[in-house]
PDB file of C-alpha atoms in Angstrom:
ATOM      1  CA  MET A1031      16.011   2.101  11.199  1.00  0.00           C
ATOM      2  CA  VAL A1032      14.900   0.162  14.286  1.00  0.00           C
ATOM      3  CA  PHE A1033      12.649  -2.218  12.369  1.00  0.00           C
ATOM      4  CA  GLU A1034      12.976  -4.492   9.374  1.00  0.00           C
ATOM      5  CA  ARG A1035       9.305  -5.459   9.097  1.00  0.00           C
ATOM      6  CA  LEU A1036       6.948  -3.090  10.891  1.00  0.00           C
ATOM      7  CA  VAL A1037       3.680  -4.660  12.054  1.00  0.00           C
ATOM      8  CA  ARG A1038       0.808  -3.931  14.420  1.00  0.00           C
ATOM      9  CA  PHE A1039      -0.819  -6.448  16.716  1.00  0.00           C
ATOM     10  CA  GLU A1040      -3.282  -6.661  19.569  1.00  0.00           C
ATOM     11  CA  GLU A1041      -2.484  -7.964  23.037  1.00  0.00           C
ATOM     12  CA  ASN A1042      -4.683  -7.803  26.140  1.00  0.00           C
ATOM     13  CA  GLY A1043      -7.082  -5.406  24.469  1.00  0.00           C
ATOM     14  CA  SER A1044      -4.441  -2.895  23.348  1.00  0.00           C
ATOM     15  CA  SER A1045      -2.689  -2.476  20.004  1.00  0.00           C
ATOM     16  CA  TYR A1046       1.066  -2.157  19.592  1.00  0.00           C
ATOM     17  CA  TYR A1047       3.657  -1.636  16.918  1.00  0.00           C
ATOM     18  CA  GLY A1048       6.307  -4.285  16.567  1.00  0.00           C
ATOM     19  CA  ASN A1049       9.165  -5.634  14.509  1.00  0.00           C
ATOM     20  CA  LEU A1050       8.270  -8.984  12.964  1.00  0.00           C
ATOM     21  CA  ILE A1051      10.985 -11.488  13.839  1.00  0.00           C
ATOM     22  CA  SER A1052       9.555 -14.695  12.385  1.00  0.00           C
ATOM     23  CA  SER A1053       6.277 -16.352  11.459  1.00  0.00           C
ATOM     24  CA  SER A1054       4.782 -19.821  11.293  1.00  0.00           C
ATOM     25  CA  GLN A1055       1.519 -21.103   9.894  1.00  0.00           C
ATOM     26  CA  ASP A1056      -0.533 -19.847  12.837  1.00  0.00           C
ATOM     27  CA  SER A1057       1.614 -17.424  14.850  1.00  0.00           C
ATOM     28  CA  TYR A1058       3.993 -14.475  14.651  1.00  0.00           C
ATOM     29  CA  LYS A1059       7.012 -13.748  16.828  1.00  0.00           C
ATOM     30  CA  VAL A1060       7.222  -9.985  17.335  1.00  0.00           C
ATOM     31  CA  GLU A1061       9.417  -7.570  19.264  1.00  0.00           C
ATOM     32  CA  LYS A1062       7.331  -4.755  20.727  1.00  0.00           C
ATOM     33  CA  LEU A1063       8.273  -1.224  19.719  1.00  0.00           C
ATOM     34  CA  SER A1064       7.526   1.900  21.714  1.00  0.00           C
ATOM     35  CA  GLY A1065       6.675   5.173  19.999  1.00  0.00           C
ATOM     36  CA  ASN A1066       4.692   5.854  16.869  1.00  0.00           C
ATOM     37  CA  LEU A1067       4.986   7.078  13.307  1.00  0.00           C
ATOM     38  CA  GLU A1068       5.164  10.736  14.335  1.00  0.00           C
ATOM     39  CA  GLN A1069       7.669  10.403  17.186  1.00  0.00           C
ATOM     40  CA  GLY A1070       9.665   7.496  15.838  1.00  0.00           C
ATOM     41  CA  PHE A1071      10.090   3.982  17.190  1.00  0.00           C
ATOM     42  CA  GLN A1072      12.339   2.547  19.887  1.00  0.00           C
ATOM     43  CA  LEU A1073      13.272  -1.042  20.647  1.00  0.00           C
ATOM     44  CA  THR A1074      11.952  -2.489  23.911  1.00  0.00           C
ATOM     45  CA  ASN A1075      13.589  -5.949  23.948  1.00  0.00           C
ATOM     46  CA  GLN A1076      10.127  -7.350  24.777  1.00  0.00           C
ATOM     47  CA  VAL A1077       9.318 -10.319  22.551  1.00  0.00           C
ATOM     48  CA  THR A1078       5.846 -11.825  22.288  1.00  0.00           C
ATOM     49  CA  THR A1079       3.982 -14.314  20.108  1.00  0.00           C
ATOM     50  CA  VAL A1080       0.630 -13.370  18.562  1.00  0.00           C
ATOM     51  CA  SER A1081      -1.871 -15.150  16.353  1.00  0.00           C
ATOM     52  CA  LYS A1082      -3.013 -12.220  14.176  1.00  0.00           C
ATOM     53  CA  LEU A1083      -1.528  -9.084  12.677  1.00  0.00           C
ATOM     54  CA  LEU A1084      -3.487  -5.869  12.198  1.00  0.00           C
ATOM     55  CA  CYS A1085      -3.161  -3.225   9.520  1.00  0.00           C
ATOM     56  CA  PRO A1086       0.469  -2.062   9.833  1.00  0.00           C
ATOM     57  CA  LEU A1087      -0.708   1.569   9.984  1.00  0.00           C
ATOM     58  CA  GLU A1088      -3.108   2.790  12.643  1.00  0.00           C
ATOM     59  CA  SER A1089      -4.333   5.476  10.235  1.00  0.00           C
ATOM     60  CA  THR A1090      -3.335   7.376   7.113  1.00  0.00           C
ATOM     61  CA  PRO A1091      -3.934  10.966   5.977  1.00  0.00           C
ATOM     62  CA  ILE A1092      -4.800   9.822   2.461  1.00  0.00           C
ATOM     63  CA  ILE A1093      -4.159   7.024  -0.002  1.00  0.00           C
ATOM     64  CA  LEU A1094      -2.715   8.214  -3.312  1.00  0.00           C
ATOM     65  CA  CYS A1095      -3.238   5.796  -6.178  1.00  0.00           C
ATOM     66  CA  VAL A1096      -1.755   5.380  -9.624  1.00  0.00           C
ATOM     67  CA  GLY A1097      -3.713   4.041 -12.566  1.00  0.00           C
ATOM     68  CA  LEU A1098      -2.050   2.297 -15.480  1.00  0.00           C
ATOM     69  CA  ASN A1099       1.612   1.799 -14.483  1.00  0.00           C
ATOM     70  CA  TYR A1100       2.994  -1.368 -16.085  1.00  0.00           C
ATOM     71  CA  GLN A1101       4.229  -1.324 -19.653  1.00  0.00           C
ATOM     72  CA  LYS A1102       3.300  -4.926 -20.455  1.00  0.00           C
ATOM     73  CA  HIS A1103      -0.243  -4.376 -19.210  1.00  0.00           C
ATOM     74  CA  ALA A1104      -0.560  -1.240 -21.327  1.00  0.00           C
ATOM     75  CA  THR A1105       0.718  -3.081 -24.387  1.00  0.00           C
ATOM     76  CA  GLU A1106      -1.529  -6.123 -23.883  1.00  0.00           C
ATOM     77  CA  ALA A1107      -4.606  -3.935 -23.371  1.00  0.00           C
ATOM     78  CA  ASN A1108      -3.655  -1.639 -26.270  1.00  0.00           C
ATOM     79  CA  LEU A1109      -3.806   1.372 -23.963  1.00  0.00           C
ATOM     80  CA  THR A1110      -2.089   4.674 -24.648  1.00  0.00           C
ATOM     81  CA  VAL A1111       0.354   5.682 -21.925  1.00  0.00           C
ATOM     82  CA  PRO A1112      -0.324   9.305 -20.884  1.00  0.00           C
ATOM     83  CA  LYS A1113       2.379  11.930 -20.439  1.00  0.00           C
ATOM     84  CA  TYR A1114       1.850  11.952 -16.670  1.00  0.00           C
ATOM     85  CA  PRO A1115       0.645   9.245 -14.264  1.00  0.00           C
ATOM     86  CA  VAL A1116      -3.090   8.763 -13.809  1.00  0.00           C
ATOM     87  CA  ILE A1117      -3.716   9.771 -10.180  1.00  0.00           C
ATOM     88  CA  PHE A1118      -6.757   9.190  -7.997  1.00  0.00           C
ATOM     89  CA  THR A1119      -7.289   8.960  -4.258  1.00  0.00           C
ATOM     90  CA  LYS A1120      -8.904   6.800  -1.626  1.00  0.00           C
ATOM     91  CA  PRO A1121     -10.016   8.332   1.698  1.00  0.00           C
ATOM     92  CA  SER A1122      -8.467   7.363   5.017  1.00  0.00           C
ATOM     93  CA  ASP A1123     -11.445   5.141   5.901  1.00  0.00           C
ATOM     94  CA  ALA A1124     -10.623   2.900   2.939  1.00  0.00           C
ATOM     95  CA  LEU A1125      -7.538   1.700   4.827  1.00  0.00           C
ATOM     96  CA  SER A1126      -7.852  -1.784   6.312  1.00  0.00           C
ATOM     97  CA  GLY A1127      -5.723  -4.703   7.392  1.00  0.00           C
ATOM     98  CA  PRO A1128      -4.668  -7.704   5.318  1.00  0.00           C
ATOM     99  CA  TYR A1129      -6.876 -10.106   7.267  1.00  0.00           C
ATOM    100  CA  ASP A1130      -9.839  -7.804   7.878  1.00  0.00           C
ATOM    101  CA  ASP A1131     -13.214  -8.553   6.346  1.00  0.00           C
ATOM    102  CA  VAL A1132     -14.224  -6.040   3.689  1.00  0.00           C
ATOM    103  CA  ASN A1133     -17.913  -5.293   4.158  1.00  0.00           C
ATOM    104  CA  VAL A1134     -19.049  -4.825   0.576  1.00  0.00           C
ATOM    105  CA  HIS A1135     -22.110  -2.650  -0.002  1.00  0.00           C
ATOM    106  CA  LYS A1136     -24.871  -4.454  -1.867  1.00  0.00           C
ATOM    107  CA  ASP A1137     -24.554  -2.065  -4.822  1.00  0.00           C
ATOM    108  CA  CYS A1138     -20.889  -3.046  -5.278  1.00  0.00           C
ATOM    109  CA  GLN A1139     -21.173  -6.818  -5.134  1.00  0.00           C
ATOM    110  CA  SER A1140     -21.943  -7.520  -8.786  1.00  0.00           C
ATOM    111  CA  HIS A1141     -18.647  -6.218 -10.180  1.00  0.00           C
ATOM    112  CA  LEU A1142     -16.180  -6.372  -7.282  1.00  0.00           C
ATOM    113  CA  ASP A1143     -12.567  -6.682  -8.426  1.00  0.00           C
ATOM    114  CA  TYR A1144      -9.007  -6.855  -7.081  1.00  0.00           C
ATOM    115  CA  GLU A1145      -5.705  -5.241  -8.041  1.00  0.00           C
ATOM    116  CA  GLY A1146      -2.588  -6.402  -6.220  1.00  0.00           C
ATOM    117  CA  GLU A1147      -0.055  -3.584  -5.988  1.00  0.00           C
ATOM    118  CA  LEU A1148       3.216  -2.491  -4.438  1.00  0.00           C
ATOM    119  CA  CYS A1149       2.507   0.187  -1.828  1.00  0.00           C
ATOM    120  CA  VAL A1150       4.874   2.864  -0.562  1.00  0.00           C
ATOM    121  CA  VAL A1151       4.471   4.383   2.913  1.00  0.00           C
ATOM    122  CA  ILE A1152       5.844   7.898   3.348  1.00  0.00           C
ATOM    123  CA  GLY A1153       7.922   8.361   6.498  1.00  0.00           C
ATOM    124  CA  ARG A1154       8.183  12.162   6.645  1.00  0.00           C
ATOM    125  CA  ASP A1155       6.439  15.094   5.021  1.00  0.00           C
ATOM    126  CA  ALA A1156       7.554  15.569   1.431  1.00  0.00           C
ATOM    127  CA  LYS A1157       7.124  18.554  -0.894  1.00  0.00           C
ATOM    128  CA  ASN A1158       8.926  19.412  -4.134  1.00  0.00           C
ATOM    129  CA  VAL A1159      11.138  16.363  -3.770  1.00  0.00           C
ATOM    130  CA  SER A1160      13.470  15.444  -6.613  1.00  0.00           C
ATOM    131  CA  ALA A1161      13.541  11.911  -7.954  1.00  0.00           C
ATOM    132  CA  ASP A1162      17.173  11.633  -6.838  1.00  0.00           C
ATOM    133  CA  HIS A1163      16.189  12.189  -3.194  1.00  0.00           C
ATOM    134  CA  ALA A1164      12.705  10.639  -3.241  1.00  0.00           C
ATOM    135  CA  LEU A1165      13.558   7.371  -1.497  1.00  0.00           C
ATOM    136  CA  GLU A1166      14.876   9.307   1.511  1.00  0.00           C
ATOM    137  CA  TYR A1167      11.226  10.018   2.383  1.00  0.00           C
ATOM    138  CA  VAL A1168      10.108   6.380   2.346  1.00  0.00           C
ATOM    139  CA  LEU A1169       9.265   4.622   5.607  1.00  0.00           C
ATOM    140  CA  GLY A1170       8.918   1.289   3.840  1.00  0.00           C
ATOM    141  CA  TYR A1171       7.094  -0.898   1.352  1.00  0.00           C
ATOM    142  CA  THR A1172       4.146  -3.239   1.639  1.00  0.00           C
ATOM    143  CA  SER A1173       1.586  -4.986  -0.520  1.00  0.00           C
ATOM    144  CA  GLY A1174      -1.949  -3.770  -1.067  1.00  0.00           C
ATOM    145  CA  ASN A1175      -5.201  -4.522  -2.820  1.00  0.00           C
ATOM    146  CA  ASP A1176      -6.837  -1.713  -4.785  1.00  0.00           C
ATOM    147  CA  VAL A1177     -10.362  -3.082  -4.341  1.00  0.00           C
ATOM    148  CA  SER A1178     -12.706  -1.715  -7.005  1.00  0.00           C
ATOM    149  CA  ALA A1179     -16.417  -1.729  -7.775  1.00  0.00           C
ATOM    150  CA  ARG A1180     -16.180  -1.834 -11.562  1.00  0.00           C
ATOM    151  CA  ASN A1181     -19.859  -1.059 -12.097  1.00  0.00           C
ATOM    152  CA  PHE A1182     -19.174   2.439 -10.747  1.00  0.00           C
ATOM    153  CA  GLN A1183     -15.947   2.802 -12.740  1.00  0.00           C
ATOM    154  CA  VAL A1184     -17.106   2.271 -16.330  1.00  0.00           C
ATOM    155  CA  PRO A1185     -17.140   5.566 -18.281  1.00  0.00           C
ATOM    156  CA  ASP A1186     -20.906   5.827 -18.719  1.00  0.00           C
ATOM    157  CA  ALA A1187     -21.356   5.498 -14.939  1.00  0.00           C
ATOM    158  CA  SER A1188     -18.386   7.541 -13.753  1.00  0.00           C
ATOM    159  CA  GLY A1189     -17.557  10.011 -16.488  1.00  0.00           C
ATOM    160  CA  GLY A1190     -14.071   8.521 -16.473  1.00  0.00           C
ATOM    161  CA  GLN A1191     -13.455   9.153 -12.765  1.00  0.00           C
ATOM    162  CA  PHE A1192     -12.031   6.350 -10.596  1.00  0.00           C
ATOM    163  CA  CYS A1193     -12.410   7.687  -7.050  1.00  0.00           C
ATOM    164  CA  TYR A1194     -15.987   6.721  -6.226  1.00  0.00           C
ATOM    165  CA  ALA A1195     -15.590   3.120  -7.418  1.00  0.00           C
ATOM    166  CA  LYS A1196     -12.494   2.621  -5.274  1.00  0.00           C
ATOM    167  CA  SER A1197     -13.238   4.674  -2.155  1.00  0.00           C
ATOM    168  CA  PHE A1198     -15.631   2.551  -0.124  1.00  0.00           C
ATOM    169  CA  ASP A1199     -14.713   1.778   3.482  1.00  0.00           C
ATOM    170  CA  GLY A1200     -12.124  -0.992   3.650  1.00  0.00           C
ATOM    171  CA  PHE A1201     -11.295  -0.878  -0.072  1.00  0.00           C
ATOM    172  CA  ALA A1202      -7.537  -0.462   0.573  1.00  0.00           C
ATOM    173  CA  PRO A1203      -6.229  -3.402   2.605  1.00  0.00           C
ATOM    174  CA  ILE A1204      -2.450  -3.330   3.033  1.00  0.00           C
ATOM    175  CA  GLY A1205       0.133  -5.397   4.874  1.00  0.00           C
ATOM    176  CA  PRO A1206       0.778  -7.422   6.849  1.00  0.00           C
ATOM    177  CA  ALA A1207       4.223  -5.821   7.245  1.00  0.00           C
ATOM    178  CA  ILE A1208       5.907  -2.625   6.101  1.00  0.00           C
ATOM    179  CA  CYS A1209       9.371  -3.652   4.946  1.00  0.00           C
ATOM    180  CA  SER A1210      12.180  -1.226   5.716  1.00  0.00           C
ATOM    181  CA  PRO A1211      14.275   0.269   2.892  1.00  0.00           C
ATOM    182  CA  ASP A1212      17.176  -1.470   4.635  1.00  0.00           C
ATOM    183  CA  ILE A1213      15.861  -4.787   3.323  1.00  0.00           C
ATOM    184  CA  ILE A1214      14.324  -3.374   0.122  1.00  0.00           C
ATOM    185  CA  PRO A1215      16.926  -0.859  -1.076  1.00  0.00           C
ATOM    186  CA  ASP A1216      15.593  -0.969  -4.646  1.00  0.00           C
ATOM    187  CA  PRO A1217      11.789  -1.051  -5.059  1.00  0.00           C
ATOM    188  CA  GLN A1218      12.218  -1.622  -8.804  1.00  0.00           C
ATOM    189  CA  SER A1219      13.702  -5.093  -8.304  1.00  0.00           C
ATOM    190  CA  LEU A1220      10.698  -6.873  -6.780  1.00  0.00           C
ATOM    191  CA  ARG A1221       8.483  -9.691  -8.033  1.00  0.00           C
ATOM    192  CA  LEU A1222       4.782  -8.968  -7.507  1.00  0.00           C
ATOM    193  CA  LYS A1223       2.251 -11.788  -7.460  1.00  0.00           C
ATOM    194  CA  THR A1224      -1.494 -11.790  -6.715  1.00  0.00           C
ATOM    195  CA  ILE A1225      -3.128 -15.086  -5.727  1.00  0.00           C
ATOM    196  CA  VAL A1226      -6.904 -15.512  -5.486  1.00  0.00           C
ATOM    197  CA  ASN A1227      -8.266 -18.789  -4.095  1.00  0.00           C
ATOM    198  CA  GLY A1228      -4.975 -20.533  -4.839  1.00  0.00           C
ATOM    199  CA  GLU A1229      -4.753 -19.279  -8.426  1.00  0.00           C
ATOM    200  CA  THR A1230      -2.108 -16.801  -9.582  1.00  0.00           C
ATOM    201  CA  VAL A1231      -4.030 -14.021 -11.328  1.00  0.00           C
ATOM    202  CA  GLN A1232      -1.346 -11.333 -11.563  1.00  0.00           C
ATOM    203  CA  GLU A1233       2.429 -11.667 -11.791  1.00  0.00           C
ATOM    204  CA  THR A1234       4.971  -9.072 -12.838  1.00  0.00           C
ATOM    205  CA  ASP A1235       8.256  -7.386 -11.968  1.00  0.00           C
ATOM    206  CA  THR A1236       8.333  -3.850 -10.600  1.00  0.00           C
ATOM    207  CA  SER A1237      11.095  -3.140 -13.115  1.00  0.00           C
ATOM    208  CA  ASP A1238       8.254  -3.003 -15.676  1.00  0.00           C
ATOM    209  CA  MET A1239       6.728   0.064 -14.024  1.00  0.00           C
ATOM    210  CA  ILE A1240       6.178   2.966 -16.395  1.00  0.00           C
ATOM    211  CA  TRP A1241       6.833   5.432 -13.563  1.00  0.00           C
ATOM    212  CA  SER A1242       9.233   4.287 -10.857  1.00  0.00           C
ATOM    213  CA  VAL A1243       8.701   4.871  -7.144  1.00  0.00           C
ATOM    214  CA  ARG A1244      11.219   7.731  -7.316  1.00  0.00           C
ATOM    215  CA  GLU A1245       9.369   9.350 -10.209  1.00  0.00           C
ATOM    216  CA  LEU A1246       5.980   8.932  -8.554  1.00  0.00           C
ATOM    217  CA  ILE A1247       7.083  10.606  -5.319  1.00  0.00           C
ATOM    218  CA  ALA A1248       8.631  13.480  -7.274  1.00  0.00           C
ATOM    219  CA  HIS A1249       5.459  13.914  -9.332  1.00  0.00           C
ATOM    220  CA  LEU A1250       3.043  13.655  -6.407  1.00  0.00           C
ATOM    221  CA  SER A1251       5.057  16.082  -4.254  1.00  0.00           C
ATOM    222  CA  ARG A1252       5.235  18.767  -6.944  1.00  0.00           C
ATOM    223  CA  GLY A1253       3.737  21.804  -5.197  1.00  0.00           C
ATOM    224  CA  THR A1254       1.849  19.470  -2.865  1.00  0.00           C
ATOM    225  CA  THR A1255       2.758  18.215   0.599  1.00  0.00           C
ATOM    226  CA  ILE A1256       2.619  14.454   0.991  1.00  0.00           C
ATOM    227  CA  ARG A1257       2.091  13.937   4.703  1.00  0.00           C
ATOM    228  CA  ARG A1258       3.850  11.361   6.839  1.00  0.00           C
ATOM    229  CA  GLY A1259       1.868   8.127   6.852  1.00  0.00           C
ATOM    230  CA  THR A1260       0.481   8.593   3.348  1.00  0.00           C
ATOM    231  CA  VAL A1261       0.135   5.361   1.383  1.00  0.00           C
ATOM    232  CA  ILE A1262       0.957   5.382  -2.323  1.00  0.00           C
ATOM    233  CA  MET A1263      -0.556   2.501  -4.291  1.00  0.00           C
ATOM    234  CA  THR A1264       1.746   2.326  -7.298  1.00  0.00           C
ATOM    235  CA  GLY A1265      -0.647   0.827  -9.842  1.00  0.00           C
ATOM    236  CA  SER A1266      -1.086  -2.376 -11.780  1.00  0.00           C
TER     237      SER A1266
END
């Protein structure tokens, strides 16, 4: 794979893909890449320094999300683990960058919430994929925030459905980089931490997932095509 950490950035009014080389407190050193997700990427040997990174994906066909997916969380909350993963979706317009403002509708502001999650980006169309071969379809991994308006999620408001509460524009920021499987060969060996205003509010290991990344891809692709560029938010 030509990148280790895939990013997008803006320069002279145009956006580009790049491979993140290094970062400091206020800048990023990036090698420009030619190509795109559909055609593949090529190295250009052009290195530049930028002050801001965009969403690492220009767009996505859909965002597939998993509900309850950590055993410790299920145990602490006294929740019954279902036979199959709880699946809901966010539309493509929910996608946003890690440093973008999320314009929260006035009806969502009273119960706005966060969920830091490991995200998987699919690199090629997948259908009826076995768990053994699932990681072959992964472009890379990134972090994401499953932003939620809890007042629309409670059962008496939603009938038990999650989609509406989580589907507002900008409610799926991801990034800043998509890390190649070359540097994350095992997505079940990661430490996941969510920090809000300097305070750690979530911390866990992906080894505690109820359904692994392999199992999720196999389940989601059963009889259904997962298109290239799809983001899978693996739950909290």
